[in-house]
Amino acid sequence: MTLHVPLKVVVAGHGMVGSRLVDELVRRSAESFDITVLGAEPYEPYNRVLLSDVVAGRTEVASISMPAPGGDHVTTLRGVAAVSVDRKVRTVTDSAGAVHGYDHLVLATGSRARVLPLPGLVDGDGAVDLPAGVHALRTLDDAREIVAASVNTPRAVVVGGGVLGVEAAYGLASRGLRVTLVDPSSAPMSRQLDTTAGDVLAAGLRDAGVTLHLGARPREVLVAGGRVVGVRLGGDDGEVVAAGLVVLTTGTVPEAGIAREAGLTADRGIVVGHDLASPDDPRVFAIGDCAQPPQGSRGLVAEGWDQARRLADHLASLVAVRARESRRDAAPREHLRFPQEGERPSMAVRLGTLLASRAPTDQGVETRGTDVVKVKAGALSIVAMGVSGRREPAPGHRAVALHDATAGRYVEVVVADGILVGATCVGDPRVAADLTAAYTRRTPVPVDPAFLLLTPVMPSAEPASSPEHMPEDATVCRCNGVTKHDITRCWDDGARSVDDIAAATRATTGCGSCREAVCGLADWLAETREVGEASAETDVALVHASSGDG
């Protein structure tokens, strides 16, 4: 008998991407890995995407927690950060002074909020020194502090008009604050939207009570008695916007310091190849916001989740190779059943089929489906994907658009070679959902792409109130590719609550927009399965009675 020695993996980072990697490994073959997770924050993993919903008051803090992967083969240290790496002896030292050996190290250290070097935000040496009332929106603690601050002031300024800035401004306005959004671009979300779409979004924000200062840069954050009192804008007049709360949403900076100190190549982020490994050390990988792959990064969680899937596949393959080399009869692959192997595929393979693991090639990695940007801003609906925003016309691309300023709607689609390669949708969530499905699934589009602007090209799922009419392959959670069949199966396997379903399938752990549908399915399953079980028990009792067994 050959002694089984699991692969020792240290994961530095316990955010959405680091915890997803651990979950992927455990789902593949838990006993094949000895995993140590170092998480700087003292919390279980939570959905960072929903922090703006917490600020808006649409979601409670307790509702954004995510299922924590665990088991006998996973050790999670919360509130303990990785501080140094010794690649020669393959160890990681944490902030508590403990040393952890590894066969493979995964850096999932994420990113920190970027703070503009403005007077009032930095000290004389240029170090960040935020006064009371000024907060970045990056962590759970940030969201809690912003919510607390919003109770004590009637005015807020949001600096930065990207996705997070739009969500934060809308959310604070919905709490009743007088909100001013400051951004140097001519329209909000200039990275994702062209001028026309940005103008429609700007009108929607104004209708929601947000004052816009576009084409303006903050010059100084004004502080009195250690507390913020306003923001001075650039320009000849130096206009001052009064505020007792300032929220910074001016981008992020990858946490790559630990990699630099370990002698790994780092540019803006930790440089990795298509295989997610550092070019300096094949035993060290980086995923998520801290990583800088060859194709670049948009900072979207779907990209990090896709990287986690691909890396889990790679590490599982290393285990299989080591198993063959040691001539073990039972390889970990037995725990990862693929469709072609003649059995029902395991849950780890079936889930996320819309964003299936992409194998790296010399040409790069297919990222379709991981680049969908969705804005969570109440009644405002903004979605952009693929070829979108301000751009030069490309050969072979055909773009058509619908602009309805009165209705607050703008839809643009870009097609090439018979498929949708990009889309922008403002103010029409139904069309946006349909375009997202068509884009991620590469659905053939009509000959006249104008039909895409209003007419669905794919059958859509019925509302959660009538799940009996939903086809089994209807996608309920687009972020994780979870279908009605997946949810029904995990219910039959013992899941009895939304949290159980989330733990089994990951539904609701992405943008959160599917939670109502999942709740509806859970209620329907509880009702129909209980009725079915009661009916079966009655039939058995009648059979026994008629045969004299009672």
XYZ file of C-alpha atoms in Angstrom:
550
model
C 0.000 0.000 0.000
C 1.354 3.418 -0.995
C 0.963 6.226 1.541
C -1.207 9.028 0.198
C 0.516 12.403 0.616
C -1.784 15.313 -0.237
C -0.525 18.305 -2.187
C 0.181 21.203 0.193
C -1.390 24.407 -1.086
C -1.195 27.745 0.705
C -3.748 30.353 -0.415
C -2.878 33.919 0.590
C -6.237 35.668 0.531
C -9.715 34.672 1.688
C -11.841 36.953 -0.477
C -14.275 35.985 -3.202
C -11.572 34.555 -5.477
C -9.369 32.879 -2.861
C -12.333 31.177 -1.212
C -13.663 30.136 -4.628
C -10.364 28.418 -5.422
C -10.523 26.474 -2.151
C -14.109 25.478 -2.916
C -13.114 24.334 -6.410
C -10.309 22.185 -4.999
C -12.499 20.662 -2.311
C -15.235 19.852 -4.833
C -12.724 18.089 -7.045
C -10.972 15.941 -4.470
C -10.704 17.205 -0.893
C -8.433 14.417 0.327
C -5.900 15.151 -2.426
C -5.016 18.551 -0.954
C -3.772 19.950 2.338
C -4.941 23.568 2.097
C -4.000 26.473 4.360
C -5.870 29.746 3.835
C -4.566 33.046 5.209
C -7.219 35.775 5.316
C -6.311 39.313 6.362
C -9.911 40.190 7.258
C -11.376 38.615 10.424
C -14.536 37.480 8.644
C -15.888 34.542 6.741
C -15.870 35.165 2.978
C -18.445 37.734 1.911
C -19.761 39.013 -1.384
C -17.841 42.208 -2.061
C -19.995 42.846 -5.130
C -22.973 43.521 -2.848
C -21.283 46.129 -0.644
C -22.980 48.912 -2.596
C -26.321 47.227 -1.840
C -25.424 47.388 1.853
C -24.689 51.102 1.494
C -28.035 51.587 -0.261
C -29.908 49.733 2.466
C -31.200 47.102 0.040
C -29.215 44.288 1.651
C -28.326 43.481 5.240
C -24.715 42.765 6.143
C -25.616 39.253 7.241
C -27.050 38.511 3.801
C -23.790 38.958 1.898
C -21.870 36.191 3.651
C -20.818 33.352 1.368
C -20.545 29.620 2.057
C -17.106 28.963 3.540
C -15.368 25.896 2.096
C -14.023 23.663 4.818
C -13.398 20.129 5.944
C -10.602 18.125 7.500
C -8.202 19.116 4.720
C -8.716 22.893 4.943
C -7.224 25.137 7.637
C -8.485 28.726 7.521
C -6.785 31.435 9.560
C -8.913 34.580 9.677
C -7.409 37.928 10.610
C -3.983 36.596 9.657
C -2.263 37.954 6.561
C 0.635 36.532 4.582
C 3.594 38.877 5.064
C 6.572 37.187 3.400
C 7.497 34.308 1.122
C 10.736 32.309 1.085
C 10.717 30.643 -2.319
C 13.959 28.779 -1.704
C 12.561 26.674 1.150
C 8.937 27.137 0.005
C 7.443 28.711 3.093
C 5.042 31.573 3.867
C 5.263 33.570 7.095
C 2.044 35.091 8.366
C 1.361 38.192 10.467
C 1.165 36.068 13.628
C 4.693 34.777 13.041
C 3.692 31.254 12.007
C 5.490 29.597 9.085
C 3.594 27.485 6.550
C 5.268 25.167 4.072
C 3.828 24.688 0.604
C 4.125 22.657 -2.554
C 2.251 25.401 -4.388
C 1.460 28.950 -3.315
C -1.531 30.901 -4.633
C -1.545 34.664 -4.150
C -5.118 35.947 -4.040
C -4.353 39.105 -2.088
C -6.801 41.272 -4.029
C -6.426 45.033 -4.218
C -6.781 48.118 -2.058
C -8.698 51.292 -2.753
C -6.802 53.944 -4.675
C -6.660 57.249 -2.793
C -5.935 60.423 -4.746
C -2.942 62.378 -3.353
C -5.027 65.428 -2.488
C -4.597 67.873 0.383
C -6.794 66.585 3.160
C -6.290 62.936 2.193
C -2.523 62.571 2.595
C -0.069 63.923 5.136
C 3.065 65.960 4.432
C 5.004 62.829 3.513
C 2.384 61.679 1.024
C 1.068 58.869 3.238
C -2.684 58.278 3.227
C -4.331 59.890 6.248
C -8.114 59.954 5.852
C -9.995 62.350 8.143
C -13.245 61.400 9.844
C -16.079 61.238 7.351
C -13.919 60.160 4.387
C -14.182 56.508 3.386
C -13.177 54.324 0.491
C -15.693 51.616 -0.402
C -13.717 48.415 -0.586
C -14.301 46.245 2.497
C -17.136 45.208 4.774
C -15.848 47.600 7.430
C -15.895 50.425 4.858
C -19.546 49.735 4.058
C -20.505 49.677 7.726
C -18.716 52.962 8.382
C -20.378 54.644 5.387
C -23.809 53.508 6.536
C -23.120 54.817 10.043
C -21.848 58.141 8.687
C -24.885 58.556 6.433
C -27.119 58.740 9.510
C -25.359 61.828 10.840
C -25.059 64.030 7.769
C -27.471 65.269 5.098
C -24.840 65.785 2.380
C -22.428 63.419 0.678
C -19.900 63.662 -2.137
C -18.890 60.616 -4.158
C -15.539 61.056 -5.920
C -15.298 58.846 -9.008
C -18.023 58.110 -11.553
C -17.222 54.523 -12.453
C -19.434 51.517 -11.717
C -18.881 51.636 -7.966
C -19.287 55.405 -7.839
C -22.614 55.236 -9.661
C -23.830 52.492 -7.320
C -22.689 54.372 -4.207
C -24.186 57.698 -5.313
C -27.529 56.132 -6.181
C -27.554 54.149 -2.943
C -26.850 57.153 -0.723
C -29.468 59.205 -2.567
C -31.995 56.454 -1.904
C -31.229 56.894 1.804
C -32.346 60.498 1.511
C -28.961 62.228 1.357
C -28.224 65.088 -1.002
C -25.508 63.476 -3.093
C -23.007 65.032 -5.485
C -21.054 62.824 -7.876
C -17.711 64.243 -9.095
C -15.932 62.760 -12.109
C -13.455 64.209 -14.649
C -15.187 62.549 -17.622
C -18.011 64.089 -19.603
C -20.396 61.294 -18.536
C -20.417 58.588 -15.842
C -19.004 55.120 -16.516
C -16.884 56.416 -19.377
C -14.880 53.170 -19.515
C -17.973 51.106 -20.304
C -20.384 53.535 -22.000
C -20.154 55.790 -25.020
C -21.260 59.397 -24.808
C -24.913 58.761 -25.697
C -25.322 55.897 -23.230
C -23.514 57.940 -20.577
C -25.904 60.831 -21.121
C -28.893 58.527 -20.596
C -27.327 57.244 -17.373
C -26.595 60.791 -16.231
C -30.237 61.733 -16.747
C -31.317 58.723 -14.705
C -28.997 59.717 -11.861
C -30.349 63.267 -11.868
C -33.879 61.907 -11.736
C -32.817 59.908 -8.671
C -31.679 63.107 -6.950
C -27.937 62.949 -7.632
C -26.191 66.207 -8.563
C -23.473 65.666 -11.171
C -20.233 67.608 -11.497
C -18.836 66.105 -14.698
C -15.605 67.207 -16.301
C -14.455 68.301 -12.839
C -11.638 67.099 -10.625
C -11.414 67.486 -6.864
C -8.604 69.830 -5.883
C -8.767 69.536 -2.095
C -10.737 67.814 0.640
C -11.617 70.395 3.261
C -11.208 69.394 6.905
C -12.175 71.186 10.089
C -11.508 69.796 13.552
C -10.331 66.515 12.074
C -13.595 65.978 10.170
C -14.425 66.498 6.500
C -16.642 69.481 5.697
C -16.485 69.612 1.918
C -14.623 69.160 -1.351
C -13.056 71.971 -3.381
C -13.252 71.381 -7.117
C -10.684 72.341 -9.718
C -11.254 75.183 -12.089
C -10.873 78.917 -11.934
C -13.689 79.454 -9.447
C -12.631 76.678 -7.045
C -16.231 75.773 -6.235
C -16.738 74.131 -2.840
C -19.291 71.342 -2.360
C -20.270 70.999 1.290
C -20.357 67.450 2.659
C -20.124 65.599 5.941
C -19.443 62.326 4.109
C -17.031 61.747 1.226
C -16.891 58.352 -0.480
C -13.835 57.569 -2.610
C -14.448 55.303 -5.612
C -11.411 56.195 -7.705
C -10.191 52.724 -8.596
C -7.986 50.124 -6.990
C -4.319 49.192 -6.671
C -3.338 45.486 -6.775
C -1.795 44.148 -3.568
C 1.462 42.951 -5.119
C 3.966 43.944 -2.425
C 4.479 40.436 -1.065
C 5.321 39.205 -4.576
C 7.812 42.003 -5.214
C 9.578 41.317 -1.931
C 9.812 37.642 -2.884
C 11.578 38.537 -6.139
C 8.605 37.855 -8.405
C 7.964 40.037 -11.424
C 5.261 42.618 -10.734
C 4.091 45.505 -12.863
C 0.784 47.034 -11.846
C -0.119 43.583 -10.521
C 1.671 40.254 -10.126
C 2.702 39.192 -13.616
C 1.501 35.705 -14.566
C 1.244 33.707 -17.770
C -1.836 32.159 -19.329
C -1.366 29.299 -16.848
C -1.592 31.847 -13.977
C 1.915 30.931 -12.797
C 4.648 33.467 -12.197
C 7.286 33.378 -14.963
C 9.876 33.370 -12.167
C 8.541 30.392 -10.207
C 6.183 27.697 -11.529
C 5.105 26.868 -7.967
C 3.653 30.332 -7.339
C 0.363 31.448 -8.875
C -1.678 34.643 -8.699
C -5.412 35.023 -9.302
C -7.996 37.749 -8.929
C -7.401 41.477 -8.576
C -3.727 41.082 -7.616
C -2.885 39.210 -10.829
C -1.800 40.671 -14.154
C -2.364 38.030 -16.868
C -1.234 38.564 -20.485
C -4.737 39.521 -21.639
C -5.069 42.144 -18.903
C -7.761 42.383 -16.250
C -11.001 44.311 -15.869
C -11.246 43.757 -12.128
C -14.481 41.766 -12.425
C -15.193 38.911 -10.042
C -16.230 36.634 -12.922
C -12.660 36.838 -14.228
C -11.291 35.804 -10.848
C -13.741 32.945 -10.573
C -12.769 31.712 -14.017
C -9.111 31.857 -12.991
C -9.938 29.877 -9.851
C -11.608 27.176 -11.962
C -8.691 26.938 -14.353
C -6.128 26.833 -11.575
C -8.100 24.167 -9.693
C -8.117 22.064 -12.858
C -4.354 22.492 -13.154
C -3.633 21.573 -9.537
C -5.961 18.576 -9.770
C -4.071 17.437 -12.859
C -0.805 17.648 -10.920
C -2.284 15.397 -8.263
C -3.331 12.911 -10.938
C 0.171 12.912 -12.442
C 1.727 12.345 -9.038
C -0.753 9.542 -8.395
C 0.221 7.790 -11.625
C 3.890 8.192 -10.883
C 3.461 6.613 -7.445
C 1.392 3.789 -9.028
C -1.623 4.296 -6.812
C -4.695 2.465 -7.972
C -7.213 5.144 -6.950
C -6.389 8.465 -8.556
C -8.180 11.653 -7.509
C -9.676 11.848 -11.002
C -12.249 9.298 -9.806
C -13.794 12.106 -7.791
C -14.110 14.352 -10.847
C -16.415 12.679 -13.352
C -16.596 14.138 -16.832
C -19.516 13.618 -19.244
C -17.525 11.443 -21.616
C -16.730 8.961 -18.831
C -20.168 7.364 -19.016
C -21.545 8.621 -15.698
C -23.530 11.657 -14.623
C -20.959 14.478 -14.373
C -20.088 15.635 -10.881
C -21.490 18.951 -9.620
C -18.050 20.602 -9.871
C -18.009 19.928 -13.616
C -21.621 20.809 -14.397
C -21.841 24.081 -12.514
C -20.634 27.128 -14.346
C -20.954 25.622 -17.804
C -21.753 29.042 -19.259
C -18.377 30.188 -17.995
C -16.635 26.858 -18.340
C -12.953 26.584 -17.552
C -10.891 27.895 -20.408
C -7.746 26.038 -21.332
C -4.855 28.427 -21.982
C -3.310 28.373 -25.447
C -0.601 30.300 -27.237
C -3.334 32.675 -28.386
C -4.510 33.338 -24.839
C -7.651 32.480 -22.910
C -11.239 32.934 -24.050
C -12.777 35.481 -21.685
C -16.271 35.721 -23.147
C -18.774 35.796 -20.316
C -16.301 37.009 -17.694
C -16.410 40.586 -19.000
C -20.076 41.408 -18.368
C -20.421 44.595 -16.307
C -23.674 44.978 -14.366
C -24.590 48.000 -12.270
C -26.719 47.511 -9.164
C -28.549 50.800 -8.744
C -32.176 50.102 -7.963
C -34.424 51.126 -10.835
C -31.415 52.070 -12.968
C -30.332 49.162 -15.151
C -26.942 49.313 -16.860
C -25.203 46.344 -18.497
C -22.193 46.364 -20.825
C -20.281 43.452 -22.308
C -17.654 42.673 -24.912
C -17.234 45.355 -27.566
C -18.823 48.398 -25.967
C -18.154 51.975 -24.940
C -16.165 54.557 -26.851
C -14.167 52.861 -29.585
C -13.050 53.030 -33.182
C -15.111 51.004 -35.690
C -13.546 47.589 -36.292
C -13.555 45.683 -39.612
C -16.356 43.141 -39.752
C -18.281 44.647 -36.842
C -21.811 45.880 -37.397
C -23.350 48.066 -34.705
C -26.972 49.150 -34.380
C -28.474 51.217 -31.583
C -31.770 52.341 -30.115
C -31.808 55.688 -28.296
C -34.997 56.610 -26.483
C -34.109 59.526 -24.216
C -37.694 60.090 -23.090
C -37.959 56.548 -21.732
C -34.388 56.640 -20.384
C -33.344 53.792 -22.632
C -30.311 53.121 -24.797
C -29.455 49.784 -26.391
C -26.532 49.086 -28.705
C -25.510 45.718 -30.094
C -22.377 44.798 -32.036
C -22.381 41.644 -34.159
C -19.718 39.886 -36.197
C -19.770 36.567 -38.050
C -23.343 35.923 -36.997
C -22.900 36.233 -33.244
C -23.129 38.977 -30.663
C -19.664 40.302 -29.778
C -20.711 43.231 -27.632
C -23.665 45.109 -26.205
C -24.626 48.093 -24.084
C -28.027 48.330 -22.443
C -29.248 51.194 -20.267
C -32.777 51.278 -18.898
C -34.115 47.928 -20.180
C -33.292 45.009 -17.829
C -35.327 42.463 -19.822
C -33.397 43.084 -23.026
C -30.151 43.244 -21.034
C -30.740 39.782 -19.558
C -31.483 38.363 -22.980
C -28.407 39.955 -24.557
C -26.222 38.652 -21.732
C -27.426 35.112 -22.368
C -26.929 35.458 -26.122
C -23.434 36.860 -25.620
C -22.189 34.252 -23.144
C -23.703 31.323 -25.072
C -22.655 32.584 -28.528
C -26.254 32.247 -29.735
C -26.662 32.923 -33.481
C -28.273 36.306 -34.009
C -30.918 37.356 -36.563
C -29.769 38.438 -39.999
C -30.975 41.927 -39.132
C -29.354 42.757 -35.759
C -31.969 45.478 -35.183
C -34.244 42.708 -33.896
C -31.882 42.331 -30.923
C -32.785 45.775 -29.654
C -36.309 44.805 -28.647
C -37.036 41.153 -29.428
C -35.725 38.276 -27.285
C -33.524 35.809 -29.160
C -33.588 33.180 -26.406
C -36.424 31.691 -24.332
C -36.400 33.397 -20.972
C -37.134 31.787 -17.630
C -40.567 32.306 -16.148
C -40.750 34.332 -12.939
C -40.009 32.473 -9.729
C -43.736 32.627 -8.880
C -44.450 30.017 -11.581
C -41.410 27.692 -11.569
C -43.444 24.757 -12.837
C -43.344 26.409 -16.271
C -39.567 26.839 -16.268
C -37.665 24.421 -18.502
C -35.173 22.260 -16.643
C -32.233 23.895 -18.440
C -33.396 27.454 -17.693
C -30.531 29.401 -16.156
C -31.475 30.806 -12.759
C -28.081 32.162 -11.672
C -26.173 33.546 -14.637
C -23.096 34.450 -12.601
C -22.477 30.772 -11.816
C -24.378 29.056 -14.633
C -26.840 27.358 -12.255
C -29.992 25.940 -13.836
C -33.356 24.922 -12.435
C -32.212 21.302 -12.827
C -29.129 21.958 -10.675
C -31.247 23.461 -7.912
C -33.811 20.645 -8.108
C -31.077 18.036 -7.941
C -29.376 19.564 -4.907
C -32.793 19.793 -3.211
C -33.302 16.082 -3.833
C -29.829 15.501 -2.398
C -30.828 17.144 0.875
C -30.635 20.944 0.493
C -33.588 22.494 2.304
C -32.915 26.252 2.358
C -31.551 29.022 0.171
C -28.290 28.884 2.129
C -28.064 25.127 1.517
C -28.697 25.688 -2.185
C -26.032 28.412 -2.269
C -23.513 26.109 -0.596
C -24.224 23.307 -3.062
C -24.550 25.278 -6.300
C -23.162 28.792 -5.541
C -26.433 30.347 -6.764
C -26.995 33.847 -5.252
C -23.271 34.310 -4.509
C -22.576 36.512 -7.546
C -24.465 39.723 -8.246
C -27.315 38.566 -6.010
C -30.059 39.378 -8.521
C -31.226 35.750 -8.660
C -31.980 35.438 -4.938
C -35.713 36.018 -5.381
C -35.888 33.371 -8.106
C -33.954 30.869 -5.954
C -36.263 31.577 -3.000
C -39.263 30.982 -5.260
C -37.838 27.697 -6.478
C -37.076 26.596 -2.918
C -40.648 27.361 -1.826
C -42.030 25.536 -4.852
C -39.818 22.503 -4.242
C -40.801 22.397 -0.580
C -44.468 22.428 -1.532
C -44.370 20.009 -4.443
C -41.902 17.543 -2.895
C -43.815 17.412 0.394
C -47.067 16.831 -1.467
C -45.408 14.135 -3.546
C -43.906 12.409 -0.510
C -47.223 12.557 1.353
C -49.014 11.075 -1.649
C -46.448 8.273 -1.916
C -46.797 7.466 1.776
C -50.586 7.350 1.406
C -50.310 4.962 -1.548
C -48.016 2.662 0.428
C -50.394 2.705 3.383
C -53.360 1.828 1.147
C -51.434 -1.069 -0.393
C -50.539 -2.414 3.031
C -54.116 -2.029 4.232
C -55.570 -3.808 1.243
C -53.122 -6.686 1.689
C -53.815 -7.032 5.401
C -50.355 -5.830 6.450
C -51.795 -3.014 8.580
